[in-house]
Short mmCIF file of C-alpha atoms in Angstrom, two decimals:
data_model
loop_
_atom_site.label_atom_id
_atom_site.label_comp_id
_atom_site.label_asym_id
_atom_site.label_seq_id
_atom_site.Cartn_x
_atom_site.Cartn_y
_atom_site.Cartn_z
CA UNK A 14 -6.80 21.28 2.21
CA UNK A 15 -8.12 20.09 -1.15
CA UNK A 16 -6.74 17.03 -2.92
CA UNK A 17 -7.88 15.79 -6.32
CA UNK A 18 -8.13 12.01 -6.53
CA UNK A 19 -7.65 10.73 -10.07
CA UNK A 20 -8.72 7.41 -11.57
CA UNK A 21 -6.43 6.62 -14.52
CA UNK A 22 -6.41 3.67 -16.90
CA UNK A 23 -3.34 2.86 -18.99
CA UNK A 24 -2.59 -0.79 -19.68
CA UNK A 25 1.07 -0.38 -20.62
CA UNK A 26 3.41 2.34 -19.33
CA UNK A 27 2.97 5.31 -21.63
CA UNK A 28 2.15 9.02 -21.71
CA UNK A 29 -0.29 8.85 -18.77
CA UNK A 30 2.30 7.28 -16.45
CA UNK A 31 5.00 9.63 -17.76
CA UNK A 32 2.80 12.65 -16.98
CA UNK A 33 2.31 11.39 -13.43
CA UNK A 34 6.04 10.81 -13.10
CA UNK A 35 6.80 14.34 -14.29
CA UNK A 36 4.31 15.75 -11.79
CA UNK A 37 5.56 13.81 -8.77
CA UNK A 38 9.29 13.52 -9.52
CA UNK A 39 10.39 16.82 -7.92
CA UNK A 40 8.91 15.74 -4.58
CA UNK A 41 10.29 12.21 -4.87
CA UNK A 42 13.71 13.49 -5.83
CA UNK A 43 13.76 15.69 -2.73
CA UNK A 44 12.71 12.68 -0.64
CA UNK A 45 15.42 10.54 -2.26
CA UNK A 46 18.04 13.18 -1.40
CA UNK A 47 16.75 13.91 2.11
CA UNK A 48 19.62 12.08 3.80
CA UNK A 49 22.14 12.94 1.10
CA UNK A 50 23.01 11.47 -2.31
CA UNK A 51 25.36 8.85 -0.91
CA UNK A 52 22.95 7.60 1.76
CA UNK A 53 21.08 5.75 -0.98
CA UNK A 54 22.42 2.63 -2.72
CA UNK A 55 24.32 2.79 -5.98
CA UNK A 56 22.66 1.87 -9.27
CA UNK A 57 24.68 -1.34 -9.39
CA UNK A 58 23.60 -2.43 -5.91
CA UNK A 59 19.96 -1.46 -6.48
CA UNK A 60 19.65 -3.35 -9.75
CA UNK A 61 21.48 -6.38 -8.36
CA UNK A 62 19.08 -6.55 -5.42
CA UNK A 63 16.02 -6.15 -7.63
CA UNK A 64 17.26 -8.82 -10.03
CA UNK A 65 17.96 -11.20 -7.13
CA UNK A 66 14.71 -10.80 -5.22
CA UNK A 67 12.10 -9.71 -7.78
CA UNK A 68 13.47 -10.77 -11.17
CA UNK A 69 10.03 -10.85 -12.79
CA UNK A 70 9.79 -7.07 -12.34
CA UNK A 71 13.06 -6.32 -14.17
CA UNK A 72 11.58 -5.81 -17.68
CA UNK A 73 8.91 -3.48 -16.26
CA UNK A 74 11.46 -1.63 -14.13
CA UNK A 75 13.74 -1.07 -17.13
CA UNK A 76 10.81 0.12 -19.24
CA UNK A 77 9.73 2.63 -16.58
CA UNK A 78 13.29 3.91 -16.04
CA UNK A 79 13.70 4.52 -19.76
CA UNK A 80 10.30 6.22 -19.98
CA UNK A 81 11.27 8.46 -17.04
CA UNK A 82 14.47 9.61 -18.73
CA UNK A 83 16.95 6.94 -17.74
CA UNK A 84 19.10 8.95 -15.31
CA UNK A 85 21.12 7.29 -12.58
CA UNK A 86 19.10 9.04 -9.86
CA UNK A 87 15.75 8.05 -11.39
CA UNK A 88 16.86 4.44 -11.71
CA UNK A 89 18.07 4.29 -8.12
CA UNK A 90 14.91 5.89 -6.79
CA UNK A 91 12.54 3.67 -8.77
CA UNK A 92 14.31 0.54 -7.51
CA UNK A 93 12.91 1.33 -4.03
CA UNK A 94 15.90 -0.50 -2.63
CA UNK A 95 16.82 0.87 0.81
CA UNK A 96 14.73 4.03 0.25
CA UNK A 97 14.49 7.01 2.55
CA UNK A 98 12.49 5.96 5.65
CA UNK A 99 8.96 7.27 6.22
CA UNK A 100 6.04 6.43 8.52
CA UNK A 101 2.31 5.98 7.95
CA UNK A 102 -0.67 5.00 10.07
CA UNK A 103 -3.42 2.59 8.83
CA UNK A 104 -5.89 0.00 10.07
CA UNK A 105 -6.94 -3.06 8.07
CA UNK A 106 -9.20 -6.03 8.68
CA UNK A 107 -10.36 -9.12 6.81
CA UNK A 108 -14.10 -9.77 6.96
CA UNK A 109 -14.40 -13.55 6.97
CA UNK A 110 -18.14 -13.85 6.37
CA UNK A 111 -19.90 -15.48 3.44
CA UNK A 112 -18.60 -12.79 1.08
CA UNK A 113 -15.04 -12.01 2.22
CA UNK A 114 -13.71 -8.47 2.13
CA UNK A 115 -10.62 -6.53 3.09
CA UNK A 116 -11.40 -3.15 4.65
CA UNK A 117 -8.69 -0.60 5.37
CA UNK A 118 -7.98 3.01 6.26
CA UNK A 119 -4.88 4.72 4.96
CA UNK A 120 -3.59 7.42 7.32
CA UNK A 121 -0.97 9.88 6.13
CA UNK A 122 -0.47 13.51 5.10
CA UNK A 123 -2.78 14.80 2.32
CA UNK A 124 0.10 16.82 0.85
CA UNK A 125 2.26 13.68 0.42
CA UNK A 126 -0.44 11.42 -1.06
CA UNK A 127 -0.27 10.69 -4.80
CA UNK A 128 -4.08 10.27 -4.86
CA UNK A 129 -4.03 8.11 -8.02
CA UNK A 130 -6.06 4.95 -8.60
CA UNK A 131 -4.36 3.23 -11.53
CA UNK A 132 -5.80 0.45 -13.67
CA UNK A 133 -2.99 -1.29 -15.54
CA UNK A 134 -1.85 -4.50 -17.18
CA UNK A 135 1.90 -4.26 -16.87
CA UNK A 136 2.46 -8.01 -16.86
CA UNK A 137 0.43 -11.19 -16.54
CA UNK A 138 -2.24 -9.67 -14.34
CA UNK A 139 -4.60 -6.72 -14.61
CA UNK A 140 -4.28 -4.60 -11.46
CA UNK A 141 -6.23 -1.80 -9.81
CA UNK A 142 -4.13 -0.11 -7.13
CA UNK A 143 -3.81 3.05 -5.09
CA UNK A 144 -0.35 4.03 -6.23
CA UNK A 145 2.66 5.11 -4.19
CA UNK A 146 6.35 5.72 -4.96
CA UNK A 147 5.53 6.15 -8.68
CA UNK A 148 4.95 2.45 -9.43
CA UNK A 149 4.30 0.83 -6.07
CA UNK A 150 0.98 0.32 -4.28
CA UNK A 151 -0.55 1.14 -0.91
CA UNK A 152 -3.28 -1.43 -1.53
CA UNK A 153 -4.83 -3.06 -4.55
CA UNK A 154 -6.54 -5.99 -6.25
CA UNK A 155 -5.66 -8.05 -9.32
CA UNK A 156 -7.82 -9.92 -11.82
CA UNK A 157 -7.34 -13.21 -9.94
CA UNK A 158 -9.09 -11.61 -6.96
CA UNK A 159 -6.00 -11.26 -4.78
CA UNK A 160 -6.19 -8.20 -2.50
CA UNK A 161 -3.19 -6.79 -0.60
CA UNK A 162 -2.79 -3.90 1.80
CA UNK A 163 -0.02 -2.44 4.00
CA UNK A 164 0.28 -0.79 7.39
CA UNK A 165 3.37 0.46 9.19
CA UNK A 166 4.66 -2.09 11.72
CA UNK A 167 5.63 0.28 14.51
CA UNK A 168 9.42 -0.05 14.81
CA UNK A 169 12.28 2.41 14.26
CA UNK A 170 14.65 -0.11 12.63
CA UNK A 171 15.84 0.52 9.08
CA UNK A 172 17.69 -2.22 7.25
CA UNK A 173 18.62 -3.87 3.99
CA UNK A 174 15.53 -4.37 1.87
CA UNK A 175 12.87 -2.82 -0.33
CA UNK A 176 10.18 -0.24 0.22
CA UNK A 177 6.87 -1.90 1.04
CA UNK A 178 4.91 -0.32 -1.87
CA UNK A 179 7.12 -2.15 -4.37
CA UNK A 180 6.59 -5.45 -2.55
CA UNK A 181 2.83 -4.93 -2.84
CA UNK A 182 3.21 -4.24 -6.56
CA UNK A 183 5.18 -7.47 -6.89
CA UNK A 184 2.45 -9.46 -5.13
CA UNK A 185 -0.26 -7.99 -7.34
CA UNK A 186 1.68 -8.58 -10.54
CA UNK A 187 2.71 -12.16 -9.77
CA UNK A 188 0.31 -13.88 -7.34
CA UNK A 189 -3.16 -15.43 -7.53
CA UNK A 190 -3.62 -16.64 -3.96
CA UNK A 191 -2.76 -15.80 -0.38
CA UNK A 192 -0.55 -18.91 -0.32
CA UNK A 193 1.49 -17.62 -3.27
CA UNK A 194 1.74 -14.23 -1.60
CA UNK A 195 2.96 -15.91 1.59
CA UNK A 196 5.82 -17.56 -0.28
CA UNK A 197 7.01 -14.17 -1.53
CA UNK A 198 6.60 -12.52 1.88
CA UNK A 199 8.90 -15.18 3.34
CA UNK A 200 11.78 -14.42 0.96
CA UNK A 201 11.80 -10.72 -0.08
CA UNK A 202 13.61 -8.44 2.40
CA UNK A 203 11.98 -5.19 3.52
CA UNK A 204 13.71 -2.02 4.72
CA UNK A 205 11.31 -1.10 7.56
CA UNK A 206 8.71 -2.85 9.70
CA UNK A 207 5.44 -3.33 7.83
CA UNK A 208 2.35 -5.47 8.14
CA UNK A 209 0.98 -6.86 4.89
CA UNK A 210 -2.44 -8.48 4.66
CA UNK A 211 -3.38 -10.63 1.65
CA UNK A 212 -6.86 -12.02 0.93
CA UNK A 213 -7.82 -14.14 -2.07
CA UNK A 214 -11.03 -14.98 -3.90
CA UNK A 215 -11.49 -18.25 -1.97
CA UNK A 216 -11.39 -16.43 1.35
CA UNK A 217 -7.92 -17.58 2.35
CA UNK A 218 -5.89 -14.83 3.99
CA UNK A 219 -2.64 -14.11 5.78
CA UNK A 220 -1.08 -11.21 7.66
CA UNK A 221 2.68 -10.96 7.43
CA UNK A 222 4.72 -9.16 10.07
CA UNK A 223 7.83 -8.09 8.19
CA UNK A 224 10.84 -6.34 9.66
CA UNK A 225 14.46 -5.83 8.51
CA UNK A 226 16.95 -8.33 9.90
CA UNK A 227 14.25 -10.61 11.30
CA UNK A 228 12.50 -13.68 9.98
CA UNK A 229 9.01 -12.84 8.71
CA UNK A 230 6.09 -13.96 10.86
CA UNK A 231 3.00 -15.06 8.92
CA UNK A 232 -0.27 -15.49 10.80
CA UNK A 233 -3.87 -16.22 9.91
CA UNK A 234 -4.87 -13.14 11.87
CA UNK A 235 -7.43 -10.81 10.24
CA UNK A 236 -6.37 -7.53 11.85
CA UNK A 237 -3.36 -5.24 11.37
CA UNK A 238 -2.80 -1.80 12.86
CA UNK A 239 0.59 -0.24 13.69
CA UNK A 240 2.37 -2.80 15.81
CA UNK A 241 3.26 -6.44 15.30
CA UNK A 242 3.14 -9.34 17.75
CA UNK A 243 4.07 -7.00 20.56
CA UNK A 244 4.44 -3.25 20.87
CA UNK A 245 8.04 -2.26 20.19
CA UNK A 246 7.82 1.52 19.75
CA UNK A 247 5.61 2.46 22.69
CA UNK A 248 5.45 6.19 21.98
CA UNK A 249 4.30 5.63 18.41
CA UNK A 250 1.76 2.99 19.40
CA UNK A 251 0.37 5.35 22.03
CA UNK A 252 0.25 8.30 19.62
CA UNK A 253 -1.61 6.27 17.00
CA UNK A 254 -3.81 4.28 19.44
CA UNK A 255 -2.61 1.16 17.66
CA UNK A 256 -3.61 -1.32 20.38
CA UNK A 257 -6.97 0.35 20.96
CA UNK A 258 -7.78 0.14 17.24
CA UNK A 259 -6.78 -3.53 17.14
CA UNK A 260 -8.94 -4.29 20.18
CA UNK A 261 -11.89 -2.41 18.68
CA UNK A 262 -11.67 -4.41 15.45
CA UNK A 263 -11.36 -7.70 17.36
CA UNK A 264 -14.52 -6.86 19.31
CA UNK A 265 -16.40 -6.02 16.13
CA UNK A 266 -15.36 -9.28 14.46
CA UNK A 267 -16.46 -11.15 17.58
CA UNK A 268 -19.94 -9.60 17.53
CA UNK A 269 -22.38 -12.03 15.83
CA UNK A 270 -24.63 -9.09 14.91
CA UNK A 271 -21.92 -7.26 12.98
CA UNK A 272 -22.15 -7.06 9.17
CA UNK A 273 -19.46 -6.25 6.64
CA UNK A 274 -21.20 -3.02 5.62
CA UNK A 275 -21.57 -1.91 9.24
CA UNK A 276 -17.91 -2.71 9.85
CA UNK A 277 -16.87 -0.70 6.79
CA UNK A 278 -18.90 2.23 8.07
CA UNK A 279 -17.02 2.17 11.37
CA UNK A 280 -13.81 3.03 9.51
CA UNK A 281 -15.20 6.54 9.00
CA UNK A 282 -15.67 7.09 12.73
CA UNK A 283 -13.39 7.07 15.79
CA UNK A 284 -11.35 5.21 16.90
CA UNK A 285 -10.44 4.08 13.37
CA UNK A 286 -10.92 7.45 11.64
CA UNK A 287 -8.13 9.89 12.46
CA UNK A 288 -8.18 13.65 11.91
CA UNK A 289 -4.56 14.40 12.87
CA UNK A 290 -3.62 15.60 9.39
CA UNK A 291 -1.12 18.10 10.82
CA UNK A 292 0.96 15.16 12.10
CA UNK A 293 0.68 13.12 8.86
CA UNK A 294 -1.69 10.70 10.60
CA UNK A 295 -5.05 11.75 9.14
CA UNK A 296 -7.30 9.25 7.38
CA UNK A 297 -7.16 9.83 3.63
CA UNK A 298 -9.57 7.10 2.52
CA UNK A 299 -11.33 3.90 3.43
CA UNK A 300 -11.03 1.09 0.87
CA UNK A 301 -13.44 -1.85 0.82
CA UNK A 302 -12.13 -4.64 -1.40
CA UNK A 303 -14.23 -7.58 -2.60
CA UNK A 304 -12.04 -10.37 -4.04
CA UNK A 305 -15.09 -12.34 -5.20
CA UNK A 306 -16.63 -9.41 -7.09
CA UNK A 307 -13.16 -8.17 -8.04
CA UNK A 308 -14.00 -4.61 -7.13
CA UNK A 309 -13.07 -1.88 -4.69
CA UNK A 310 -15.05 0.96 -3.18
CA UNK A 311 -13.17 3.98 -1.82
CA UNK A 312 -15.16 5.81 0.82
CA UNK A 313 -15.16 9.19 2.49
CA UNK A 314 -17.81 10.81 4.65
CA UNK A 315 -20.68 11.40 2.22
CA UNK A 316 -18.71 10.37 -0.90
CA UNK A 317 -17.48 7.23 -2.59
CA UNK A 318 -15.87 5.86 -5.74
CA UNK A 319 -16.41 2.28 -6.92
CA UNK A 320 -14.06 0.63 -9.42
CA UNK A 321 -13.86 -2.85 -10.93
CA UNK A 322 -12.17 -4.66 -13.79
CA UNK A 323 -15.48 -4.87 -15.63
CA UNK A 324 -16.25 -1.18 -15.19
CA UNK A 325 -13.33 1.12 -14.52
CA UNK A 326 -14.35 4.77 -14.76
CA UNK A 327 -11.67 7.35 -15.32
CA UNK A 328 -12.24 10.70 -13.69
CA UNK A 329 -11.49 13.01 -10.78
CA UNK A 330 -12.91 13.57 -7.33
CA UNK A 331 -12.05 16.63 -5.20
CA UNK A 332 -11.64 15.84 -1.51
CA UNK A 333 -11.25 18.18 1.45
CA UNK A 334 -9.18 17.44 4.54
CA UNK A 335 -8.89 19.54 7.66
CA UNK A 336 -5.29 20.49 8.48
#
């Protein structure tokens, strides 16, 4: 299967974002309606929740809703409040050496991946992010050097909260440090179990274990796969080799001979690299973020794309995945 990855720069929401919205909206509308129109929150409830928990995003949210046509369904979907559940894979690790880095694999279905790297300045911060859910992020970096990344937390529970990609967008738009990100992770509710890792330019980092209806657990632990403090969904953990991937990364971090570049290379090989694309668990990219250099390199076997705030190159890259 071929997927075209696009690097797009548009500081304020405009025709480039609107074109992406128009392209992806049919699929997102079907996802929004998957459990029925009335399974999703009303406009009033969605906006009230967004205003309560992420008020700084309200002007941007309203601008995007208007740009996307302003319908009730669009507004409810873009709020990402109690969205339709979905699962991903992912491995992520913080390299704590002299030059810190966050390295991650994103595992999902190629056919459901937006495949857009967006450079924007929607608020106080300039952001480079791999987009998801039309304005959210799977991972990204801002011009303060804060890097964030998500992985599914391995639990079936669905509750009252927001989709994780919007929470990542909020962190990138508002925070400069891992400590500031931690404060937000403690207070914003999430609708499914997710692990969020944040690393800043001074090398401080945190991994948050977030889950609906439970108090968030924040740890200075550099590894996140697809379970939290303990395995809760045993079948999923077994199917994704979540514990084995965590153990592998812990061993690599404990090896005094390991280097950050060697560690990044391991993400393109088993057990971190996954080829189960038919089950929506295939590795779509490796991202290597440098908060000090304020850059990211996306890697595939034999190919790469490097982006930074100083030099952001728009363009396309055709990728092939076995399905």
